[in-house]
Structure formats: structure tokens, C-alpha cells
């Protein structure tokens, strides 16, 4: 849609909007004024008719004739209503049919006249089936209050409004025609200049010496002047940089690796966007020393070494996170930097310029560290039960099989350590499946109270052995959006962890509460708690606050890590603090659910 079409459409739209607003305002105002005039006129006529009726003798006998006579003089329908509400005279109804009319005492205008002396209303008449304006006046007589009512059909108002609307529509059409004509003339002049500028701009793509030179002081002339300035600036830049520089710049812009160019003076000559984003470089770094921008002594040493030796070098450096509010990377970064000297004439002396390419290996080093730690921890955890099994087996093979009592003890050691190995392997497989998203979770509405009771029931015997009281304080009907098997594993791990790490005779409480569409599940014990220095690491794999005690209890060191992974897989979070009584408090937050939620 061209600018001419847009301008015409805009002009027509404004004209139509103005016409609609004007039509609505005029019709509403005129209708209100005509209605007010008609009501005032009808009120005056009612006063005059009421004054005439007041001079009548016996209204009970004269009402019908009097209503017909007064209707011609008043130019409106006249109705006379006696104190009981019965119609005794109506200019629109024959006298012999007056008895067929229902009582008028409940009509709005009649009721208002009886109570306040006068009444008005507008509605469709049940008698004539036409829209009527009513005005009524109370007439106090010895036999009681009569009501004189006049009704007027507002045909004149409707005709006046129809005529006015027709004139407004005619004026609107005329205004639209004038607006479209003016828009056509104005848009033709404007679009002609814009078409000319468009053509000049297209020619500038191939010939930067082309100029628009538009005369005038309006916005179009300013646009033409801006195009001329832009073409002149581009022509100057192209002469300076040349086509090779443009291609080089395009390559730097598209590179994912960071590129830093240092000139012979040791200042930054170029930083590509990838490096700016990687290291959080703000503002214009060009012309500043790299140590000032990047704040890395290792990088500074590498650049000086390459510049002076004029030989390429590679180094892995670490960039510390920037302080809040300052320029620099938001977190610690590990970078592999390949630096090489810029090509210089053979007779040049002194330091050379340097170009350095940065590869971000932070995530790679983190994963490598995790792998090393995991292998070391897993090996350490496996060594103890394997050594126990091997020692017991060697002892049995060495002659202990003949001693039944001793043989039974060694077999129990083998069985106990084999069970521990089994648990450890199962936990490692669970973590592997969760990390690799190989364990599908089917989240649905789960009754947390029933799930908690079921998990605690499995651990009652173990708690009874340690004389530990386990209490479930979860209101029935507390629903969470979770996978039933995963939630059971979380509850079992947390409650089992609390039982194992509290002294005999302790107390463990499982409670929950709903808040803001989430459900907060808490498992708290009254044991020794977890020192703050360890609270941030208890969810790490194989991490133990008390390694000797945990292994003695048969733990694998993976239960809390599995619980954390499962909670996060169900869009929840888990943390640990010490409760008011000093014991450990594990708090799990999961999405709430409604009774109608479907399993998925």
C-alpha cells in the first residue's frame, strides 16, 4: 500500500470518523431538544385541559363527552381517570367501550400524578399500540382526586430527526468528496517527491556520486539532504577502507569466536561483537589499552610476548567476573587465546601489532571437572564395598568355610556390601536417566497427604528400630502436580535421610501448605542439623556432611542429589536450612493442582 493510498485512506477515515461523531452528537442533541420542547408543550396543554375539567359539573356523567371535546382543542389524546383508577373518558375510545379498559391507577404517569401532582412517561400504548408521550395532572375534587392525562404521538419529532439526519448525510458525502479530492492533490505532490527520492536512493547503490539536491525546508527536503550526506559519507568510507576491508569486517561480524586486534602502539584497534558479548565490553574500547578493558594480566603478558617475539603463541587464561555495575563478564570465564603478530614489513623494528582469537572453553572445563569429580567419587564409593567383599571372599576361601559361625558372618558382610553396591548402581542409573531425560515423568494431580502416608508407612519399621517418631501433618486433599513415582522417591529419600541422621529417640515431621498456586512440602527433624557451611553442597553427588557415619548407615550419597533432580524436573525447587529447633529442615516447593487435573 503506497503512501498515496495511505494518505487518502487516512483522510477518508478521519472524515468518516468526524461525520459519525458529528451525526451522533447532532442527532442526540436535536432529539433531546425536540423532546424537551414537546414535553414542555404537552405539560402546558395538560394544565389548560385540567383547568377546563376543573370547571365541569358532574364528571362521572360528562367525562366521556368532555374528553372528546377537549382532545380536538388540545390536539392530543385526553383521558379522564376517576379516584378509583377507572377510565371515565378517553378521546381515543368509544364511550360504550370504556368499561373494557383496565384500571390506569398503576400507570407510571398516573401514579406519579396521584402522589406528586404531576407525572410524565413515554412508552407504547396498550390501547393504541403506538409510542406515546404522556403527561398527567391531579385534579382534586370533592369525591376524590381525579387525574387528567394527555397523550401525544411524537411523529413530528421523528420526522424532524429524519430530515436532519438526511441533511447531515448529504453534508458528510459532500465533505468526503472534498476530502478525497484534497487528499488526491496533496498525495500526488508529496508522493511525486518521495518517488523521486526513492529513485535517487536506488541509483546511489551503484553510483555514490549521485545526489538528490531537493529544494525546500520541509521534511522531504531534509530527507533528501540526509540522503546526500549519507552518500557522501559512504563514498568517503569506501575510498578509505576499500572492498577488502568491507569483506573483512563482514567476516568479523559473523564470527562466533572473539577477535581482538592490537595496533603497534599497544592499543585496541578492533573488537568484534562476539568478544564484546563474551567479555561484557561496554562502550568504545578502540584506542584503549587491553589491560584497561579486559583487566587480565595473563592476556596482557601474552600480547606483549607475541608483539615482541613476533611469534604466534597459545595460552589458556581465566577472566575473573566483573564487579556489580562495572564492565566485564558476569561470571568467571576460561578462554583459550591464539595470538599471532600482524604482518609487517621486514625492515620494521620494535613491537608488532597482534591479532588474538578467543575460544570460550568455560563450559567444557566445567564438564571435564564434573566428570573427573564424578569418576573419583564413584571409584571411592565403590572401593570400600568391593574391598569388603573381596576380603570376605578370600577369608572364606582360605578356610573359614569350615567354621559355620564365622562363615555366616563373612557371608553377611558380603550380602550387606553387595546390597550397598546394588543401591549405588541403581542410584547412579537413576541419575543418569534423569540427566539424560530418559526417565519420563507423567505429572498429574497427586494427593500429597496419601502419598506422604504411604512413603512413611514403608519406613515405620526402620524408624521403630531407632525409636524415632515420624508424624505426617498434611491436610487431606492437598493436591500437587507431580509424578507419583518421583514424588514417592523424593519423600522416601528425605524421610529416610532424616531418620538416619538423627539420634535415637528423635522426631521427624512431614508437613505441607498451599500458597499462591504452589505447595510447600517440609521434612523437619530435631537432630543436630546441618552446619551452614555444608548446606549449599548437600545436594551434590556423593557429598556427605559426616562421611563415616553416612557410609556406616549404608547410604550411597546420591539420595539428595536424586531428590533435587526429580524436583527440578517437575518445575519445583528444593533447599535446606536449619529449623527453629535446630534440626535439618528440607523445603520442597512444587506446582499446585486442582481436582480436575488430568494425568499426562
XYZ file of C-alpha atoms in Angstrom:
600
model
C 0.000 0.000 0.000
C 1.666 3.194 -1.223
C 1.882 6.481 0.626
C -0.764 7.997 -1.650
C -3.216 5.251 -0.800
C -2.350 5.554 2.892
C -2.833 9.323 2.855
C -6.169 9.027 1.063
C -7.307 6.254 3.381
C -6.254 8.291 6.398
C -8.065 11.396 5.167
C -11.223 9.453 4.350
C -11.042 7.691 7.688
C -10.750 10.992 9.581
C -13.643 12.436 7.589
C -15.839 9.391 8.216
C -14.974 9.428 11.916
C -15.770 13.127 12.146
C -19.046 12.586 10.271
C -20.061 9.738 12.583
C -19.209 11.756 15.684
C -20.993 14.828 14.298
C -24.049 12.801 13.264
C -24.280 11.182 16.674
C -23.832 14.474 18.502
C -26.306 16.392 16.334
C -28.952 13.664 16.418
C -28.624 13.222 20.155
C -28.688 16.964 20.848
C -31.518 17.690 18.432
C -33.568 14.752 19.681
C -33.103 15.881 23.273
C -34.096 19.463 22.458
C -37.189 18.423 20.489
C -38.164 16.010 23.243
C -37.813 18.711 25.893
C -39.865 21.172 23.830
C -42.570 18.577 23.192
C -42.768 17.627 26.881
C -42.961 21.281 27.894
C -45.700 21.905 25.336
C -47.588 18.818 26.468
C -47.342 19.965 30.079
C -48.828 23.349 29.190
C -51.666 21.687 27.296
C -52.291 19.401 30.271
C -52.528 22.425 32.587
C -55.043 24.068 30.284
C -57.154 20.916 29.932
C -57.036 20.345 33.702
C -58.240 23.909 34.281
C -61.189 23.332 31.926
C -62.062 19.989 33.541
C -61.937 21.607 36.971
C -64.869 23.853 35.994
C -67.022 20.893 34.922
C -70.006 19.855 36.995
C -70.626 16.119 37.294
C -67.549 14.492 35.844
C -68.912 10.991 36.307
C -71.522 11.650 33.577
C -69.753 14.292 31.483
C -66.251 12.720 31.357
C -66.639 10.863 28.036
C -68.020 13.853 26.137
C -65.658 16.257 27.840
C -62.612 14.144 26.875
C -63.673 14.068 23.213
C -64.271 17.830 23.113
C -61.036 18.730 24.841
C -58.998 16.388 22.597
C -59.829 18.479 19.485
C -58.926 21.702 21.250
C -55.693 20.305 22.821
C -54.559 18.422 19.710
C -53.783 15.344 21.813
C -55.436 12.256 23.244
C -57.276 13.134 26.506
C -58.023 10.582 29.235
C -60.006 11.263 32.437
C -59.407 8.839 35.324
C -61.607 8.780 38.438
C -60.340 8.339 42.036
C -60.611 4.536 41.758
C -58.315 4.426 38.728
C -61.078 3.611 36.217
C -61.074 5.392 32.873
C -64.265 7.511 32.699
C -63.405 9.315 29.479
C -60.924 8.747 26.625
C -60.893 10.593 23.329
C -59.495 7.532 21.543
C -62.056 5.051 22.921
C -65.828 5.000 22.305
C -67.892 5.643 25.486
C -69.525 2.190 25.309
C -66.055 0.502 25.328
C -64.663 2.377 28.306
C -65.642 -0.499 30.562
C -63.307 -2.797 28.634
C -60.252 -0.767 29.607
C -58.178 -1.923 32.568
C -57.666 0.361 35.537
C -54.999 3.059 34.930
C -54.058 3.666 38.558
C -50.772 1.750 38.160
C -49.605 3.561 35.032
C -46.362 5.420 35.777
C -47.573 8.899 34.918
C -50.938 8.358 36.721
C -49.248 7.048 39.872
C -46.791 9.994 39.851
C -49.667 12.460 39.378
C -51.653 10.967 42.290
C -48.621 11.209 44.637
C -46.792 14.306 43.375
C -49.430 16.287 41.488
C -47.904 15.721 38.037
C -46.346 12.837 36.116
C -44.648 12.099 32.793
C -43.677 8.964 30.871
C -43.013 7.590 27.396
C -43.993 4.091 26.218
C -46.015 2.090 23.725
C -49.722 2.467 24.486
C -51.568 -0.779 25.213
C -54.685 0.773 23.771
C -53.376 2.323 20.525
C -50.199 0.183 20.171
C -48.180 3.319 19.309
C -45.294 5.084 21.049
C -46.751 7.941 23.046
C -45.638 10.764 25.312
C -47.824 11.066 28.436
C -48.394 13.976 30.801
C -50.797 13.725 33.741
C -52.129 16.223 36.307
C -54.017 15.547 39.544
C -57.355 17.304 39.914
C -58.662 17.436 43.492
C -62.459 17.232 43.692
C -64.908 16.582 46.494
C -65.358 12.918 45.501
C -61.589 12.388 45.453
C -58.559 13.041 43.250
C -59.168 12.716 39.530
C -56.325 12.509 37.022
C -56.318 14.335 33.704
C -53.895 12.738 31.224
C -52.811 13.864 27.770
C -51.011 11.604 25.294
C -49.129 12.823 22.249
C -47.679 10.747 19.412
C -44.166 12.181 18.702
C -44.435 11.850 14.923
C -43.236 15.405 14.396
C -40.066 14.721 16.388
C -39.285 11.615 14.331
C -39.904 13.491 11.083
C -37.651 16.355 12.153
C -34.904 13.966 13.167
C -35.178 12.037 9.888
C -34.930 15.242 7.885
C -31.943 16.408 9.918
C -30.195 13.067 9.501
C -30.699 13.204 5.743
C -29.127 16.673 5.623
C -26.198 15.513 7.751
C -25.605 12.514 5.463
C -25.678 14.782 2.414
C -23.182 17.129 4.038
C -20.993 14.190 5.040
C -20.896 12.850 1.497
C -20.008 16.295 0.203
C -17.241 16.614 2.825
C -15.923 13.171 1.898
C -15.795 14.109 -1.750
C -13.908 17.308 -0.930
C -11.555 15.422 1.438
C -10.756 12.758 -1.148
C -10.113 15.439 -3.779
C -7.814 17.338 -1.426
C -6.043 14.112 -0.435
C -5.513 13.184 -4.083
C -3.972 16.558 -4.857
C -1.800 16.587 -1.725
C -0.685 12.985 -2.025
C 0.203 13.440 -5.684
C 2.523 16.308 -4.839
C 4.050 14.506 -1.847
C 4.381 11.097 -3.444
C 5.989 12.593 -6.526
C 8.857 13.951 -4.422
C 9.153 10.697 -2.467
C 9.194 8.635 -5.662
C 11.975 10.856 -6.902
C 13.973 10.325 -3.672
C 13.394 6.570 -3.892
C 14.769 6.515 -7.399
C 17.824 8.542 -6.343
C 18.432 6.208 -3.376
C 18.317 3.171 -5.667
C 20.748 4.805 -8.064
C 23.104 5.511 -5.159
C 23.544 1.781 -4.636
C 25.559 1.641 -7.828
C 26.762 5.230 -8.049
C 27.547 7.055 -4.817
C 28.251 10.255 -6.756
C 24.514 10.622 -7.447
C 22.837 13.402 -5.406
C 19.184 14.285 -4.807
C 19.561 18.057 -4.194
C 15.927 18.554 -3.159
C 14.951 22.195 -2.593
C 12.822 23.366 0.309
C 12.696 23.348 4.114
C 10.158 20.632 4.803
C 10.729 17.037 5.957
C 11.058 15.712 2.402
C 13.819 18.214 1.681
C 15.510 17.204 4.961
C 15.312 13.560 3.872
C 16.894 14.404 0.522
C 19.684 16.309 2.277
C 20.243 13.359 4.635
C 20.478 11.001 1.651
C 23.073 13.283 0.043
C 25.096 13.415 3.281
C 24.883 9.652 3.657
C 26.039 9.043 0.098
C 28.953 11.420 0.551
C 29.964 9.735 3.815
C 29.720 6.262 2.284
C 31.755 7.295 -0.700
C 34.454 8.654 1.578
C 34.444 5.484 3.732
C 34.601 3.236 0.700
C 37.614 5.116 -0.616
C 39.342 4.713 2.739
C 38.537 1.107 3.504
C 38.156 -0.426 0.100
C 36.326 -3.563 -0.805
C 38.749 -5.816 1.115
C 38.077 -4.016 4.352
C 34.350 -4.408 3.900
C 34.676 -8.146 3.386
C 36.987 -8.443 6.384
C 34.506 -6.567 8.532
C 31.690 -8.823 7.413
C 33.718 -11.888 8.368
C 34.474 -10.458 11.819
C 30.836 -9.604 12.397
C 29.707 -13.136 11.607
C 32.379 -14.971 13.622
C 31.281 -16.751 16.795
C 34.809 -16.584 18.206
C 36.033 -13.368 19.768
C 38.617 -11.372 17.826
C 40.900 -8.694 19.281
C 43.322 -6.612 17.193
C 46.081 -4.614 18.898
C 47.983 -1.947 16.950
C 51.723 -1.237 17.091
C 51.178 1.241 19.941
C 49.677 -1.484 22.105
C 46.132 -0.087 21.966
C 42.973 -1.865 20.844
C 42.288 -1.351 17.160
C 39.310 -3.688 16.733
C 36.927 -5.754 18.858
C 34.312 -7.904 17.122
C 30.765 -8.238 18.563
C 31.345 -11.835 19.682
C 34.193 -10.752 22.000
C 32.185 -7.791 23.310
C 29.329 -10.103 24.215
C 31.638 -12.792 25.622
C 33.546 -10.474 27.962
C 30.854 -7.854 28.579
C 32.827 -4.994 26.989
C 30.836 -1.771 27.179
C 31.289 1.429 25.224
C 34.006 2.108 22.697
C 37.089 0.001 23.506
C 39.025 1.158 20.431
C 42.070 3.275 21.307
C 42.353 1.963 24.882
C 44.977 -0.462 26.294
C 43.721 -4.074 26.564
C 44.678 -4.272 30.255
C 42.281 -1.393 30.919
C 39.396 -3.010 29.045
C 39.880 -6.715 29.828
C 41.739 -6.468 33.181
C 43.691 -9.694 32.694
C 47.397 -9.810 33.489
C 47.799 -13.160 31.698
C 46.307 -11.763 28.482
C 48.470 -8.662 28.743
C 51.596 -10.832 29.110
C 50.578 -12.971 26.113
C 50.055 -9.909 23.889
C 53.408 -8.392 24.888
C 55.177 -11.724 24.318
C 53.748 -12.126 20.824
C 54.323 -8.454 19.916
C 57.981 -8.509 20.944
C 58.875 -12.020 19.772
C 56.781 -11.722 16.617
C 55.835 -15.370 17.022
C 52.435 -16.963 17.492
C 51.521 -18.340 20.914
C 48.563 -20.076 22.562
C 47.557 -19.795 26.184
C 44.620 -20.642 28.380
C 43.633 -17.710 30.560
C 40.969 -17.073 33.160
C 38.912 -13.884 33.262
C 37.522 -13.036 36.705
C 33.857 -11.901 36.927
C 33.265 -8.175 36.891
C 32.106 -6.302 39.958
C 28.376 -5.413 40.007
C 27.660 -2.381 37.836
C 31.035 -2.431 36.062
C 32.046 -3.627 32.610
C 33.194 -7.225 32.228
C 31.846 -10.755 32.095
C 29.050 -11.584 34.561
C 30.815 -14.796 35.604
C 34.213 -16.460 35.591
C 35.299 -17.319 32.051
C 38.047 -19.690 30.862
C 39.363 -18.819 27.424
C 41.868 -20.369 25.022
C 43.629 -17.496 23.230
C 45.509 -17.962 19.957
C 47.614 -14.852 19.362
C 49.732 -14.051 16.328
C 51.662 -10.964 15.145
C 50.288 -8.852 12.339
C 52.321 -8.988 9.119
C 54.784 -6.070 8.972
C 57.498 -5.037 6.505
C 60.792 -6.840 7.113
C 62.662 -3.605 7.879
C 60.233 -2.592 10.633
C 61.611 -2.535 14.127
C 60.001 -2.520 17.560
C 56.800 -4.223 18.666
C 54.339 -5.562 16.146
C 50.588 -5.457 16.181
C 48.781 -8.529 17.459
C 45.616 -10.330 16.459
C 44.115 -12.675 19.084
C 41.286 -15.155 18.649
C 39.354 -16.166 21.799
C 37.633 -19.526 22.292
C 35.320 -19.870 25.288
C 36.002 -23.244 26.962
C 34.348 -22.432 30.300
C 31.564 -24.951 29.894
C 33.946 -27.585 28.522
C 36.276 -27.231 31.517
C 33.327 -27.323 33.900
C 32.053 -30.554 32.367
C 35.539 -32.046 32.456
C 35.822 -31.154 36.136
C 32.446 -32.688 36.875
C 33.451 -35.846 35.064
C 36.720 -36.074 36.991
C 34.995 -35.493 40.306
C 32.278 -37.980 39.479
C 34.732 -40.698 38.476
C 36.842 -40.067 41.568
C 33.824 -40.068 43.899
C 32.241 -43.117 42.263
C 35.529 -45.004 42.443
C 35.937 -44.052 46.082
C 32.400 -45.179 46.909
C 32.830 -48.467 45.069
C 36.230 -49.232 46.580
C 35.005 -49.861 50.139
C 32.233 -52.425 49.428
C 34.364 -54.158 46.766
C 37.272 -54.398 49.194
C 34.986 -55.803 51.909
C 33.509 -58.375 49.527
C 36.955 -59.378 48.288
C 38.414 -59.696 51.785
C 35.450 -61.743 53.000
C 35.637 -63.981 49.929
C 39.377 -64.575 50.391
C 38.838 -65.370 54.041
C 36.133 -67.872 53.195
C 38.284 -69.485 50.529
C 41.184 -69.571 52.975
C 39.401 -71.973 55.298
C 36.669 -70.010 57.041
C 34.017 -72.073 55.230
C 34.621 -74.899 57.720
C 33.647 -72.616 60.598
C 29.880 -72.185 60.126
C 29.509 -69.285 62.553
C 32.440 -67.365 61.083
C 31.358 -68.253 57.547
C 27.880 -66.847 58.228
C 29.389 -63.584 59.461
C 31.524 -63.250 56.330
C 28.569 -64.096 54.067
C 26.500 -61.416 55.827
C 29.317 -58.938 55.169
C 29.311 -59.923 51.502
C 25.497 -59.652 51.312
C 25.475 -56.276 53.060
C 28.141 -54.785 50.788
C 26.568 -56.365 47.699
C 23.266 -54.702 48.678
C 25.105 -51.410 49.052
C 26.668 -51.855 45.616
C 23.209 -52.642 44.231
C 21.767 -49.446 45.740
C 24.707 -47.420 44.485
C 24.403 -48.746 40.940
C 20.623 -48.181 40.945
C 21.080 -44.600 42.183
C 23.706 -43.935 39.525
C 21.394 -45.300 36.854
C 18.540 -43.129 38.154
C 20.708 -40.017 38.000
C 21.871 -40.931 34.510
C 18.298 -41.399 33.289
C 17.137 -38.141 34.878
C 20.076 -36.164 33.449
C 19.547 -37.696 30.027
C 15.763 -37.173 30.201
C 15.352 -40.910 29.663
C 13.026 -41.250 32.621
C 9.621 -39.912 31.526
C 7.608 -38.085 34.177
C 3.814 -38.240 33.966
C 2.628 -35.290 36.036
C -0.920 -35.194 37.325
C -2.937 -34.249 40.389
C -1.493 -36.244 43.334
C -2.943 -36.259 46.865
C 0.132 -35.279 48.877
C -1.363 -36.473 52.168
C -1.938 -40.019 50.890
C 1.457 -40.103 49.172
C 3.234 -38.974 52.351
C 1.422 -41.546 54.484
C 2.369 -44.307 52.027
C 6.044 -43.274 51.989
C 6.216 -43.035 55.790
C 4.497 -46.408 56.185
C 7.395 -48.076 54.331
C 9.856 -46.570 56.806
C 7.906 -47.231 60.029
C 9.932 -50.347 60.884
C 13.231 -48.543 60.398
C 12.004 -45.636 62.496
C 10.775 -48.020 65.190
C 14.271 -49.565 65.423
C 15.678 -46.146 66.241
C 12.681 -45.203 68.425
C 12.086 -42.278 66.066
C 8.601 -40.776 65.825
C 7.556 -39.887 62.255
C 4.491 -37.647 62.043
C 2.598 -36.643 58.889
C 0.865 -33.250 59.147
C -0.617 -32.818 55.666
C -4.244 -31.856 55.155
C -6.193 -34.409 53.080
C -6.952 -33.139 49.586
C -3.676 -31.166 49.270
C -3.002 -31.684 45.560
C 0.300 -31.218 43.741
C 1.115 -31.509 40.039
C 3.713 -34.266 40.169
C 4.697 -37.738 39.002
C 3.547 -40.273 41.605
C 6.691 -42.430 41.434
C 9.040 -39.442 41.511
C 7.145 -37.852 44.428
C 7.309 -41.149 46.343
C 11.060 -41.326 45.750
C 11.534 -37.729 46.951
C 9.512 -38.326 50.127
C 11.257 -41.634 50.832
C 14.737 -40.143 50.380
C 14.014 -37.126 52.582
C 12.312 -39.064 55.402
C 14.911 -41.877 55.290
C 17.667 -39.257 55.370
C 16.077 -37.625 58.433
C 15.743 -40.976 60.274
C 19.359 -41.977 59.566
C 20.951 -38.666 60.525
C 19.186 -38.086 63.847
C 19.972 -39.795 67.154
C 17.723 -42.470 68.660
C 14.505 -41.159 70.129
C 14.233 -38.240 67.689
C 11.184 -36.836 65.953
C 10.567 -36.284 62.213
C 7.653 -34.191 60.911
C 6.310 -34.146 57.333
C 4.040 -31.176 56.695
C 2.736 -29.166 53.754
C 0.877 -25.979 52.974
C -0.527 -24.354 49.839
C 0.465 -20.793 48.891
C -0.023 -18.782 45.674
C -0.747 -21.779 43.472
C 2.240 -23.722 44.841
C 2.523 -26.395 47.520
C 5.358 -26.204 50.055
C 6.387 -29.614 51.460
C 8.666 -29.651 54.521
C 10.518 -32.518 56.201
C 11.990 -31.425 59.537
C 13.805 -33.324 62.277
C 15.066 -32.334 65.715
C 18.538 -33.740 65.197
C 21.868 -31.874 65.176
C 21.024 -30.076 61.919
C 23.383 -29.243 59.051
C 26.125 -26.611 59.541
C 25.615 -23.612 57.205
C 28.977 -24.285 55.535
C 27.611 -27.618 54.244
C 24.051 -26.554 53.348
C 24.986 -25.324 49.875
C 26.587 -28.650 48.924
C 24.403 -31.380 50.425
C 22.658 -31.887 47.065
C 25.939 -32.633 45.279
C 26.630 -36.217 44.287
C 28.494 -38.239 46.937
C 28.720 -35.228 49.240
C 28.420 -36.107 52.930
C 28.425 -33.879 55.974
C 29.705 -36.804 58.076
C 31.245 -39.341 55.626
C 31.985 -42.040 58.176
C 28.522 -42.001 59.691
C 26.786 -41.928 56.276
C 28.670 -44.943 54.984
C 28.091 -46.823 58.215
C 24.355 -46.333 57.751
C 24.518 -47.768 54.228
C 23.848 -44.520 52.362
C 25.116 -44.029 48.830
C 25.495 -40.241 48.983
C 23.157 -39.849 45.998
C 19.707 -39.689 47.589
C 19.544 -35.899 47.992
C 21.025 -35.367 44.521
C 18.304 -37.619 43.048
C 15.641 -35.741 45.025
C 16.905 -32.384 43.712
C 16.965 -33.587 40.093
C 13.431 -35.000 40.354
C 12.069 -31.841 41.983
C 13.587 -29.618 39.282
C 12.283 -31.955 36.554
C 8.757 -31.288 37.910
C 9.225 -27.468 37.801
C 9.899 -27.241 41.537
C 12.784 -26.286 43.796
C 14.342 -27.677 46.970
C 16.506 -26.130 49.684
C 17.756 -26.969 53.151
C 18.038 -24.851 56.283
C 18.017 -25.481 59.999
C 14.623 -25.291 61.669
C 13.661 -23.341 64.763
C 14.545 -26.349 66.956
C 17.984 -26.649 65.366
C 17.304 -29.732 63.249
C 17.558 -30.008 59.470
C 14.610 -28.600 57.504
C 14.236 -29.655 53.855
C 11.707 -27.489 51.969
C 10.328 -28.652 48.592
C 8.126 -26.350 46.501
C 6.009 -27.943 43.760
C 3.225 -26.645 41.490
C -0.254 -26.994 42.954
C -3.022 -28.847 41.129
C -6.810 -28.909 41.016
C -9.078 -31.894 41.446
C -9.880 -31.915 37.717
C -6.242 -32.006 36.545
C -5.508 -34.846 34.133
C -2.540 -37.163 34.261
C -0.125 -36.509 31.412
